[in-house]
XYZ file of C-alpha atoms in Angstrom:
571
model
C -58.338 69.821 64.612
C -54.568 70.158 64.697
C -54.064 67.445 67.365
C -55.507 64.544 65.343
C -53.530 65.613 62.331
C -50.381 65.636 64.418
C -51.071 62.086 65.621
C -51.458 60.605 62.112
C -47.694 60.234 61.435
C -47.370 58.424 64.789
C -50.173 55.985 63.862
C -48.603 55.362 60.487
C -45.280 54.670 62.154
C -46.894 52.146 64.550
C -48.472 50.298 61.612
C -45.143 50.197 59.813
C -43.422 48.891 62.942
C -46.077 46.182 63.415
C -45.748 45.152 59.773
C -41.969 45.081 60.092
C -42.234 42.964 63.245
C -44.590 40.569 61.475
C -42.199 40.233 58.551
C -39.273 39.691 60.926
C -41.246 37.003 62.762
C -42.199 35.384 59.465
C -38.594 35.483 58.306
C -37.486 34.050 61.623
C -40.140 31.333 61.349
C -39.073 30.559 57.812
C -35.457 30.462 58.904
C -36.295 28.140 61.777
C -38.345 25.901 59.485
C -35.570 25.762 56.906
C -33.152 24.952 59.694
C -35.471 22.159 60.913
C -35.792 20.859 57.353
C -32.019 20.768 56.956
C -31.678 18.980 60.276
C -34.288 16.453 59.182
C -32.503 15.872 55.869
C -29.184 15.325 57.645
C -30.813 13.050 60.221
C -32.490 10.931 57.560
C -29.362 10.718 55.421
C -27.222 9.655 58.372
C -28.897 6.250 58.705
C -27.965 3.247 56.560
C -30.390 0.688 57.998
C -33.459 0.823 55.742
C -36.017 0.213 58.474
C -34.495 3.009 60.580
C -34.386 5.332 57.548
C -38.106 4.836 56.923
C -39.019 5.546 60.549
C -36.791 8.629 60.642
C -38.492 9.948 57.494
C -42.032 9.693 58.834
C -41.033 11.087 62.235
C -39.280 14.057 60.597
C -42.267 14.694 58.298
C -44.741 14.773 61.191
C -42.475 17.135 63.136
C -41.920 19.559 60.228
C -45.644 20.179 59.590
C -46.728 19.719 63.214
C -48.961 16.744 62.333
C -50.492 14.599 65.048
C -50.347 11.414 62.951
C -47.910 10.333 60.257
C -47.289 7.216 58.220
C -45.142 5.905 55.411
C -46.543 3.245 53.108
C -44.149 1.175 50.993
C -45.660 0.086 47.681
C -45.439 -3.662 47.080
C -44.054 -5.488 44.024
C -47.497 -5.551 42.386
C -47.533 -1.735 42.292
C -51.115 -1.613 43.599
C -50.956 -2.377 47.322
C -48.825 -1.516 50.323
C -46.333 -4.121 51.499
C -45.177 -2.176 54.566
C -46.749 0.534 56.728
C -44.837 2.533 59.355
C -47.042 4.732 61.559
C -46.239 7.323 64.254
C -48.521 9.183 66.641
C -50.245 6.080 68.001
C -49.221 3.606 70.678
C -48.588 -0.061 69.980
C -51.825 -0.890 71.803
C -53.837 1.491 69.605
C -52.277 0.065 66.442
C -53.019 -3.498 67.596
C -56.647 -2.573 68.376
C -57.174 -1.290 64.828
C -56.260 -4.673 63.365
C -54.458 -5.493 60.099
C -52.340 -2.709 58.649
C -53.708 -0.843 55.591
C -53.248 -2.538 52.230
C -53.597 0.614 50.122
C -57.311 1.189 49.545
C -59.287 4.402 49.856
C -57.324 7.648 50.185
C -54.079 5.712 50.602
C -54.686 3.988 47.298
C -55.463 7.328 45.622
C -51.809 8.330 45.981
C -50.700 4.944 44.669
C -52.850 5.375 41.553
C -52.008 9.068 41.160
C -48.559 9.746 42.661
C -48.941 13.507 43.105
C -49.147 15.651 46.286
C -52.664 15.706 47.758
C -54.053 18.141 50.375
C -57.519 17.766 51.872
C -59.431 19.861 54.393
C -61.662 16.917 55.248
C -60.481 13.549 53.979
C -63.866 11.992 54.741
C -65.477 14.001 51.935
C -63.148 12.697 49.225
C -64.779 10.330 46.763
C -62.053 7.684 47.333
C -62.547 7.663 51.120
C -63.652 4.328 52.606
C -64.029 5.536 56.155
C -62.116 4.245 59.165
C -62.066 0.771 60.706
C -63.196 0.187 64.275
C -60.984 1.671 67.014
C -59.296 3.976 64.485
C -58.840 7.550 65.810
C -60.818 10.213 63.911
C -58.805 12.177 61.339
C -59.792 15.244 59.283
C -57.051 17.197 57.519
C -54.723 15.301 55.223
C -51.467 15.797 53.332
C -50.018 13.081 51.134
C -46.763 13.210 49.147
C -45.135 10.412 47.085
C -41.513 9.382 47.634
C -39.540 8.627 44.481
C -36.321 6.649 44.369
C -34.764 7.505 41.015
C -37.600 6.907 38.541
C -39.546 4.561 40.800
C -42.317 5.502 43.223
C -41.107 3.798 46.383
C -44.000 4.778 48.647
C -46.046 7.627 50.065
C -45.959 9.906 53.099
C -49.337 10.378 54.803
C -49.863 13.163 57.377
C -53.102 14.001 59.172
C -54.502 16.438 61.757
C -52.229 19.433 62.155
C -52.022 20.456 65.801
C -54.288 23.384 66.598
C -56.883 22.342 64.032
C -55.384 24.321 61.128
C -55.322 23.031 57.560
C -52.150 21.969 55.814
C -51.087 24.803 53.491
C -48.927 25.137 50.391
C -45.839 25.765 52.509
C -46.401 22.481 54.351
C -46.705 20.722 51.029
C -43.502 22.366 49.800
C -41.590 21.348 52.932
C -42.735 17.704 52.744
C -42.060 17.561 49.003
C -38.525 18.761 49.683
C -38.140 16.185 52.433
C -39.420 13.462 50.089
C -36.614 14.218 47.622
C -34.015 13.841 50.377
C -35.857 10.747 51.605
C -35.610 9.180 48.150
C -31.836 9.667 48.145
C -31.533 8.289 51.688
C -33.679 5.253 50.823
C -31.623 4.592 47.695
C -28.389 4.734 49.695
C -29.820 2.460 52.381
C -31.005 -0.052 49.790
C -27.617 -0.096 48.054
C -25.856 -0.534 51.387
C -28.325 -3.251 52.407
C -27.833 -5.060 49.073
C -24.028 -4.976 49.415
C -24.222 -6.232 52.997
C -26.646 -8.964 51.989
C -24.377 -10.031 49.135
C -21.442 -10.263 51.520
C -23.480 -12.397 53.894
C -24.549 -14.737 51.067
C -20.922 -15.086 49.969
C -19.816 -15.886 53.513
C -22.631 -18.413 53.859
C -21.649 -20.107 50.584
C -18.035 -20.317 51.745
C -19.129 -21.763 55.084
C -21.235 -24.416 53.373
C -18.398 -25.318 50.993
C -16.003 -25.715 53.917
C -18.551 -27.873 55.715
C -18.908 -30.093 52.639
C -15.164 -30.450 52.148
C -14.716 -31.365 55.795
C -17.125 -34.278 55.344
C -19.964 -33.056 57.577
C -23.119 -35.232 57.605
C -25.858 -34.379 55.114
C -28.392 -33.293 57.740
C -25.829 -31.036 59.402
C -25.069 -29.305 56.087
C -28.774 -29.019 55.374
C -29.374 -27.348 58.733
C -26.533 -24.918 58.049
C -28.101 -24.004 54.698
C -31.536 -23.416 56.206
C -30.210 -21.480 59.218
C -28.098 -19.102 57.128
C -30.987 -18.485 54.710
C -33.268 -17.775 57.671
C -30.798 -15.335 59.220
C -29.986 -13.431 56.022
C -33.618 -13.018 54.926
C -34.937 -12.313 58.415
C -37.436 -15.173 58.167
C -39.233 -16.466 61.232
C -39.555 -19.965 59.753
C -37.225 -22.106 57.657
C -38.312 -25.612 56.622
C -36.689 -28.099 54.267
C -39.044 -30.672 52.759
C -37.903 -33.666 50.729
C -39.925 -36.021 48.506
C -41.100 -39.332 49.912
C -40.180 -42.122 47.481
C -43.139 -43.799 45.837
C -45.660 -41.140 46.927
C -46.917 -37.693 45.895
C -46.002 -36.256 49.270
C -43.213 -34.273 50.870
C -41.936 -34.777 54.398
C -40.554 -31.916 56.496
C -37.054 -33.203 57.201
C -35.767 -30.031 58.862
C -37.730 -27.281 60.639
C -36.282 -24.132 62.196
C -38.084 -21.360 64.027
C -41.008 -21.347 66.439
C -42.844 -24.691 66.509
C -40.088 -26.501 64.632
C -40.454 -29.638 66.744
C -44.123 -29.994 65.791
C -43.452 -29.422 62.084
C -40.523 -31.791 61.740
C -41.635 -35.101 60.257
C -44.970 -33.783 58.953
C -46.082 -35.323 55.673
C -47.594 -32.694 53.357
C -49.134 -33.120 49.909
C -47.471 -31.688 46.833
C -50.762 -30.323 45.507
C -52.111 -27.327 47.380
C -48.973 -26.338 49.296
C -46.394 -23.621 48.619
C -43.517 -26.087 48.915
C -45.332 -28.493 46.600
C -45.884 -25.764 43.989
C -42.172 -24.961 43.966
C -41.321 -28.664 43.795
C -43.654 -29.334 40.854
C -42.620 -26.242 38.869
C -38.922 -26.550 39.793
C -39.091 -22.779 40.211
C -39.270 -20.213 42.977
C -42.822 -19.450 44.246
C -43.840 -16.563 46.538
C -46.907 -15.396 48.422
C -47.669 -12.169 50.278
C -49.523 -13.972 53.086
C -48.891 -17.657 53.725
C -51.488 -18.051 56.481
C -54.332 -16.551 54.406
C -53.424 -17.647 50.872
C -56.200 -20.017 49.812
C -54.060 -21.501 47.050
C -51.781 -23.172 49.588
C -54.104 -24.334 52.341
C -53.680 -28.108 51.959
C -52.032 -30.236 54.611
C -51.922 -29.674 58.372
C -52.460 -26.088 59.530
C -49.093 -24.837 60.741
C -48.592 -21.291 59.439
C -50.734 -19.127 61.745
C -49.217 -15.681 62.219
C -47.012 -15.926 59.128
C -47.123 -13.506 56.216
C -44.742 -13.155 53.230
C -43.164 -16.459 52.200
C -41.033 -17.965 49.463
C -40.432 -21.586 48.498
C -37.342 -22.302 46.423
C -36.526 -25.731 44.970
C -33.180 -27.307 45.754
C -32.367 -28.252 42.174
C -32.464 -26.870 38.626
C -35.022 -29.210 37.071
C -38.058 -31.167 38.236
C -36.271 -34.512 38.010
C -33.246 -33.142 39.869
C -35.136 -31.424 42.685
C -33.939 -32.911 45.952
C -36.137 -30.847 48.201
C -37.673 -27.433 48.839
C -36.523 -24.646 51.148
C -39.453 -22.695 52.611
C -38.860 -19.292 54.240
C -41.641 -17.258 55.850
C -41.767 -13.930 57.655
C -44.274 -12.855 60.270
C -47.458 -11.023 59.371
C -46.918 -7.312 58.786
C -43.292 -7.706 57.712
C -42.097 -6.742 54.185
C -42.619 -9.076 51.249
C -39.615 -10.684 49.607
C -38.212 -8.329 46.943
C -36.468 -9.163 43.684
C -33.207 -7.977 45.243
C -33.622 -10.689 47.892
C -34.940 -13.459 45.651
C -32.115 -13.374 43.111
C -29.298 -14.263 45.546
C -31.654 -16.690 47.297
C -32.043 -18.644 44.045
C -28.272 -18.815 43.657
C -27.972 -19.925 47.269
C -30.550 -22.660 46.675
C -28.417 -23.868 43.773
C -25.523 -24.129 46.211
C -27.763 -26.056 48.580
C -28.735 -28.458 45.790
C -25.071 -29.004 45.052
C -24.494 -29.704 48.725
C -27.206 -32.340 48.736
C -25.868 -33.899 45.534
C -22.356 -34.062 46.941
C -23.698 -35.582 50.128
C -25.558 -38.217 48.101
C -22.476 -38.928 46.005
C -20.413 -39.262 49.167
C -23.018 -41.613 50.607
C -22.948 -43.686 47.390
C -19.146 -43.762 47.492
C -19.210 -44.826 51.140
C -21.797 -47.498 50.341
C -19.690 -48.749 47.437
C -16.611 -48.814 49.639
C -18.598 -50.684 52.284
C -19.780 -53.259 49.756
C -16.270 -53.698 48.389
C -14.994 -54.116 51.931
C -17.707 -56.683 52.591
C -16.701 -58.579 49.452
C -13.064 -58.545 50.556
C -13.998 -59.775 54.037
C -16.204 -62.472 52.521
C -13.372 -63.639 50.237
C -10.899 -63.655 53.095
C -13.303 -65.593 55.316
C -13.935 -68.105 52.539
C -10.401 -68.468 51.219
C -8.511 -68.238 54.495
C -10.598 -68.738 57.616
C -12.903 -71.518 56.370
C -10.132 -73.442 54.651
C -7.939 -73.282 57.752
C -10.820 -74.307 60.006
C -11.705 -77.123 57.647
C -8.104 -78.302 57.597
C -7.936 -78.119 61.385
C -11.133 -80.119 61.643
C -9.730 -82.821 59.326
C -6.567 -82.978 61.409
C -8.544 -83.347 64.617
C -10.705 -86.092 63.056
C -7.576 -88.032 62.104
C -6.100 -87.511 65.539
C -9.298 -88.720 67.213
C -8.750 -92.238 65.773
C -5.394 -92.425 67.511
C -6.623 -91.350 70.921
C -7.141 -94.308 73.191
C -8.625 -92.438 76.134
C -12.408 -92.429 75.787
C -12.938 -89.008 77.407
C -10.228 -87.384 75.326
C -11.627 -88.861 72.103
C -15.062 -87.513 72.981
C -13.639 -84.040 73.560
C -11.838 -84.066 70.224
C -15.036 -85.145 68.457
C -16.930 -82.356 70.189
C -14.296 -79.865 69.041
C -14.648 -81.122 65.468
C -18.413 -80.612 65.722
C -17.911 -77.072 67.052
C -15.589 -76.316 64.147
C -18.223 -77.592 61.741
C -20.850 -75.313 63.330
C -18.397 -72.400 63.171
C -17.878 -73.022 59.457
C -21.655 -72.986 58.910
C -21.960 -69.668 60.797
C -19.135 -68.118 58.803
C -20.702 -69.282 55.532
C -24.022 -67.739 56.601
C -22.182 -64.527 57.422
C -20.503 -64.552 54.008
C -23.896 -64.950 52.348
C -25.203 -61.984 54.352
C -22.208 -59.858 53.435
C -22.704 -60.555 49.755
C -26.479 -60.044 49.774
C -27.714 -57.183 47.595
C -30.870 -55.067 47.818
C -31.791 -54.838 44.131
C -34.895 -56.940 44.672
C -36.017 -55.071 47.775
C -39.437 -53.443 47.745
C -40.300 -49.891 48.788
C -38.260 -48.584 51.711
C -39.691 -48.682 55.218
C -39.530 -44.884 55.406
C -41.677 -44.564 52.261
C -44.162 -47.235 53.436
C -44.629 -45.510 56.782
C -45.075 -42.082 55.196
C -47.672 -43.458 52.804
C -49.598 -45.240 55.577
C -49.662 -42.092 57.711
C -50.776 -40.006 54.741
C -53.573 -42.455 53.921
C -54.762 -42.380 57.539
C -55.733 -38.709 57.174
C -58.831 -39.803 55.228
C -60.217 -41.968 58.028
C -59.040 -39.758 60.887
C -60.268 -36.527 59.329
C -56.898 -34.833 59.931
C -53.257 -35.634 59.090
C -51.239 -37.326 61.851
C -47.855 -35.899 62.746
C -44.957 -38.111 61.715
C -41.313 -38.160 62.762
C -38.732 -40.743 61.680
C -35.226 -41.151 63.002
C -32.330 -43.488 62.367
C -31.276 -45.833 59.558
C -34.733 -47.277 58.994
C -34.093 -48.414 55.424
C -30.795 -50.167 56.109
C -30.810 -51.427 59.704
C -34.354 -52.777 60.004
C -34.646 -56.328 58.556
C -37.488 -56.881 56.057
C -39.394 -59.266 58.341
C -39.268 -56.736 61.193
C -40.297 -53.945 58.799
C -43.414 -55.947 57.900
C -44.315 -56.256 61.581
C -43.727 -52.517 62.063
C -46.160 -51.754 59.234
C -48.758 -54.111 60.704
C -48.429 -52.446 64.115
C -48.696 -48.959 62.594
C -51.761 -49.855 60.536
C -53.539 -51.375 63.541
C -52.686 -48.402 65.790
C -53.944 -45.845 63.253
C -57.077 -47.908 62.686
C -57.794 -48.001 66.436
C -57.308 -44.235 66.696
C -59.761 -43.672 63.865
C -62.450 -46.170 64.928
C -62.354 -46.184 68.722
C -60.316 -43.334 70.201
C -62.243 -40.359 68.699
C -58.924 -38.500 68.726
C -58.238 -34.994 67.404
C -54.452 -35.398 67.377
C -52.319 -38.414 66.503
C -48.521 -38.475 66.570
C -46.433 -41.257 65.041
C -42.744 -41.648 65.884
C -40.525 -44.355 64.394
C -36.936 -44.672 65.555
C -34.177 -47.125 64.686
C -31.562 -47.262 67.447
C -28.414 -49.348 67.541
C -30.151 -52.491 68.756
C -33.914 -52.021 68.357
C -36.664 -50.338 66.359
C -39.342 -48.486 68.341
C -42.766 -47.448 67.023
C -44.733 -45.008 69.185
C -48.286 -43.931 68.345
C -49.836 -41.320 70.649
C -53.367 -39.902 70.511
C -55.480 -37.553 72.638
C -58.610 -39.695 72.458
C -60.579 -41.614 75.073
C -57.785 -44.051 75.855
C -57.960 -47.830 76.105
C -59.909 -49.245 79.104
C -58.104 -51.747 81.298
C -60.688 -54.439 80.459
C -61.091 -53.430 76.839
C -58.233 -55.228 75.058
C -59.187 -56.092 71.529
C -58.014 -58.845 69.237
C -56.081 -56.360 67.096
C -53.882 -55.382 70.008
C -53.488 -59.040 70.912
C -52.208 -59.713 67.407
C -49.689 -56.883 67.773
C -48.467 -58.305 71.042
C -48.121 -61.696 69.400
C -46.145 -60.166 66.533
C -43.838 -58.412 68.996
C -43.211 -61.660 70.923
C -42.574 -63.478 67.647
C -39.537 -61.345 66.927
C -38.394 -61.053 70.545
C -39.989 -57.662 71.123
C -42.622 -56.132 73.392
C -45.863 -54.156 73.218
C -46.808 -51.577 75.850
C -50.067 -49.625 76.154
C -49.657 -46.465 78.232
C -52.025 -43.742 79.452
C -50.256 -40.350 79.474
C -51.067 -37.904 82.267
C -52.597 -35.481 79.775
C -55.022 -38.175 78.582
C -55.371 -40.333 75.510
C -53.228 -43.390 74.893
C -49.711 -44.270 73.820
C -48.822 -47.502 72.026
C -45.124 -48.461 72.135
C -44.125 -51.419 69.954
C -40.487 -52.579 70.142
C -38.494 -55.196 68.282
C -34.766 -56.016 68.336
C -32.844 -55.477 65.111
C -30.972 -58.741 65.605
C -33.552 -61.407 64.720
C -31.130 -64.296 64.449
C -31.218 -67.526 66.511
C -31.783 -66.980 70.248
């Protein structure tokens, strides 16, 4: 009886020692967790690049609560969906197999609607759960915490499946809530730093454009500089500049940067049903969260596969002053354009509009100077050259009567005749120098764009169009009419006979000739199948000293090349 009683103090002491050890271990665990939390806060706050800050946050959150999967969803401008989703715990292949990133429905949307911490033992049992898409790994436990930046809910942290199968507890929630406060400060700092850096880049770009303008750079070169700097600063994968086609309701892509730029350049797109057209009509900035899928802007040739957030900003302050539209688009899955980005972009577009206006004014001034120079040359030719030639001719005529040698008299008479012909040529040149274009009809560029646009109805798809050179100034009207006839016949053949699915039209004015090339991927033209329409085109080409060639590219189809010299004078 005495021995058990003597062992009771020893048992009590063992229990006290075990309890003390447990408390020490708990304190040590708490200390280690606090230390990890502090390390995570310092690590997150060290970054200034916003994308890196967001990834650091979600990685630190998953580590602190020992979660297998973690994600951070950034709430979009509409306040209802996610514009960005950063996930950890899955490979790139697994993420790609799942498909499009979450938009903020189901449990994810629950935190958007009710921005309060949420812990679930089984997220599949929650009334807001939608289930998982195909190839999505199974998930059970869930912890969600909102991230606030000042008074704004920036996004949410989502954590699932604690290692070991345990549930997330109140301490996990407390740790992540603490991290979210530090994350909000880090995000705010990164955004402020990003905004200041972006502003500096816009200012440098504006200065670069101004210097380019003052140095007299060509309009297209300045335009490319504007588009390239906007593309670089906004991180866009595509940058297109479209300008209106005179006399039509269409826009033509004059400049295209990014992947596939060569195929987009020269495309004629309608104003109605396109993002660029909407910005052009409203003379205001227009955005979309997904350019490839937005049904409001699906008109025109399909050229935006794989593109997501986009913005179209007019180059001008009013509808009548809009000289074009700058279109910027990011890839699918990338962040939408924020107000902080759109505001300086609008100011930059105003600078671009000024650049275009200055370029036009310079062109007008150069044209005026050219016309004044032509008038001066015409006056000098008339008042000096012709009068002197005429006087010389009169002198030679008088001298011819005094020449007794028959051969010499004939030579003098021939010289007088040559002088007379020279005077006629100079007078014709003077008339050409003084000719004006007030009575000219629509420009060749506009006529071609309209014909190509109209061909989309008969072809069933819009042809691709590219134009190069001084088509409206160097191509004589009679040659321009032949070019239009050749283009109309070629497009008609492609629609009626070729059964083509792609047609490309290229018109180029070089220094001495104009070249029209129409290529299709249809059945081609048989060697014995020449039609009267092509014969007429060949006749037109010969009539102005040009040529017509029908080629069969290696990849199939046909290529029509119609050439005419720009000098259509006497031969």
